[in-house]
Coordinates of C-alpha atoms in Angstrom, one line a residue:
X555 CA 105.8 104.3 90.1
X556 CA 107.3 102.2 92.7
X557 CA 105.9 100.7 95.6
X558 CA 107.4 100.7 99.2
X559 CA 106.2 98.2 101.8
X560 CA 107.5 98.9 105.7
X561 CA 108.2 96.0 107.0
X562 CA 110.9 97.0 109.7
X563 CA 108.7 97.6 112.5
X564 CA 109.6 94.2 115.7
X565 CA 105.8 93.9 116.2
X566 CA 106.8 93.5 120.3
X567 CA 103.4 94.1 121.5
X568 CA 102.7 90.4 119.2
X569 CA 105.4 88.5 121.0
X570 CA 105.9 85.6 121.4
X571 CA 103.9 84.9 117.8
X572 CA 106.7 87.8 115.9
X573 CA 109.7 87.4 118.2
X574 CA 111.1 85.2 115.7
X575 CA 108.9 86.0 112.0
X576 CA 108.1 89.2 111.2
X577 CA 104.7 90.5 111.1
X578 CA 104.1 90.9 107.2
X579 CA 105.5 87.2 106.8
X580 CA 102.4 85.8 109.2
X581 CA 99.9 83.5 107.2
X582 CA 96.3 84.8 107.0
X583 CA 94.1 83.1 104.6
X584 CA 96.9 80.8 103.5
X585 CA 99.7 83.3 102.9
X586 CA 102.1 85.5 104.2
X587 CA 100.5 89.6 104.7
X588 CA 102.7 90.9 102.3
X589 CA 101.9 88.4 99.5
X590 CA 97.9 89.6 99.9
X591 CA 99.8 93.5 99.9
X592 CA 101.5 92.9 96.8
X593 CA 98.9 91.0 95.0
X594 CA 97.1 94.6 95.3
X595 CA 100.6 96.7 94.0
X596 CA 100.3 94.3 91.4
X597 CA 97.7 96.5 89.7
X598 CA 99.3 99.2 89.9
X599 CA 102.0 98.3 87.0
X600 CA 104.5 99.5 89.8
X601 CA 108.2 99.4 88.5
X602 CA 109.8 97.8 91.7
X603 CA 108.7 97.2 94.7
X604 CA 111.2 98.1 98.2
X605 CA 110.5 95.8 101.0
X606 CA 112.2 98.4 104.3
X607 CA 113.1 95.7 107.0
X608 CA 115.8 95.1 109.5
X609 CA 118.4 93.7 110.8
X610 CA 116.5 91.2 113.2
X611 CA 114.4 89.5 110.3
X612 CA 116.3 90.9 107.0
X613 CA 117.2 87.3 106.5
X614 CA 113.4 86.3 106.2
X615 CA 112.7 88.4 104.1
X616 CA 115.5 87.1 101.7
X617 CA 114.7 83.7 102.5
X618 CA 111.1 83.9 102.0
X619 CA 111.8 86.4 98.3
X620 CA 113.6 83.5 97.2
X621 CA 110.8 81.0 97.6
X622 CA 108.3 83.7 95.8
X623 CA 107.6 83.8 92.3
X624 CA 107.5 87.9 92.0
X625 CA 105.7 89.2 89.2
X626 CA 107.7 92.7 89.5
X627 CA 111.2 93.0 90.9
X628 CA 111.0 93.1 94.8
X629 CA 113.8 94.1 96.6
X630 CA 114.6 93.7 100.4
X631 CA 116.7 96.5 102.1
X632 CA 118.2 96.6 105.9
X633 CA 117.6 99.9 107.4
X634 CA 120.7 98.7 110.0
X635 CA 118.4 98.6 113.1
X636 CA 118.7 95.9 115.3
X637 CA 116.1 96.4 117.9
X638 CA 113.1 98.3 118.6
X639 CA 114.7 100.8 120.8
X640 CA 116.9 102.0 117.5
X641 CA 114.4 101.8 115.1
X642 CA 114.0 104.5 112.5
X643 CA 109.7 104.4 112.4
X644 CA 108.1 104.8 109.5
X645 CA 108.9 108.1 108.3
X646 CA 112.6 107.2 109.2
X647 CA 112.2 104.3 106.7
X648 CA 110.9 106.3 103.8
X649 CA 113.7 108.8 103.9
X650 CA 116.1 106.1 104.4
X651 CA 115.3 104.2 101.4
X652 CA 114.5 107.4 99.4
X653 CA 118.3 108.1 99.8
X654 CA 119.7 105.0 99.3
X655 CA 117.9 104.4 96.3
X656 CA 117.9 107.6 94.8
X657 CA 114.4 107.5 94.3
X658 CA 112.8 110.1 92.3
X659 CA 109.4 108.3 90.7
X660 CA 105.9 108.2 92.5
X661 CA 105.9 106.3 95.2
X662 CA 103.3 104.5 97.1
X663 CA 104.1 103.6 100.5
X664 CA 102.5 100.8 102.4
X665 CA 102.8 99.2 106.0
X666 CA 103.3 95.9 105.6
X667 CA 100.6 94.2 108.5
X668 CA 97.6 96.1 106.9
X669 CA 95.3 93.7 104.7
X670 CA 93.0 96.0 103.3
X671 CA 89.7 95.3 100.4
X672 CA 90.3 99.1 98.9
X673 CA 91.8 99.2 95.3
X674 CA 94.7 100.6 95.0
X675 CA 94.2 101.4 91.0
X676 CA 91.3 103.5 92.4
X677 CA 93.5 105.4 94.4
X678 CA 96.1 105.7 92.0
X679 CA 93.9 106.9 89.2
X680 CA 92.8 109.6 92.1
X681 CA 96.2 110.9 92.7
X682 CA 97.1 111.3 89.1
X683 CA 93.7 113.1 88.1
X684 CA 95.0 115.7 90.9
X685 CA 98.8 115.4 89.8
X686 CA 98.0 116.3 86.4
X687 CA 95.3 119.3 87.6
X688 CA 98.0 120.9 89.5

């Protein structure tokens, strides 16, 4: 399974806090969104996980990947957008990165400003119980 976080969203209504760090990269609790997001992937054994962003804050995301001590291979992809008005949304996103990765495996897909309590092995376990009935 691999995991996809969408993180390509300018978060505009949030200005001035995200006009220069992207949402997910915003400290809560003492670290960045996305670290809390993929401390809960990290249960899922996921293969990789896809970080969607954009061209506004792809370079955070790099920057911030290098300073991270991933457990399971994270990658950061530019979608190409530069601004909100040429943003590809979320579904836009998925099929982007489906295509340019070729992907083929179970996905899970997550927006990358949601902090959530829910398991995610829970969920997964759910999915394949009704994968494997059909």
């Amino acid at each position: 399974m691999d995991a996809i976080i969408l993180a390509a969203g300018y978060a505009v209504r949030l200005h001035p806090l995200t006009e220069d760090t992207p949402k997910p990269l915003l400290e809560v609790a003492g670290k960045p969104i996305i670290e809390h997001i993929i401390d809960k992937i990290a249960c899922l054994k996921s293969d990789r996980i896809y970080i969607v962003t954009n061209g506004k804050f792809h370079r955070d995301f790099l920057d911030w990947l290098h300073n991270f001590d991933a457990k399971i291979p994270i990658e950061a992809i530019n979608d190409g957008t530069k601004s909100n008005e040429d943003r590809l949304g979320a579904m836009g996103d998925i099929n982007f990165l489906i295509k340019n990765r070729n992907l083929e495996d179970d996905i899970v897909v997550i927006a990358g400003d949601n902090l959530f309590e829910a398991s995610l092995t829970d969920i997964a376990n759910a999915f394949n119980r009704r994968k494997n009935n059909v």
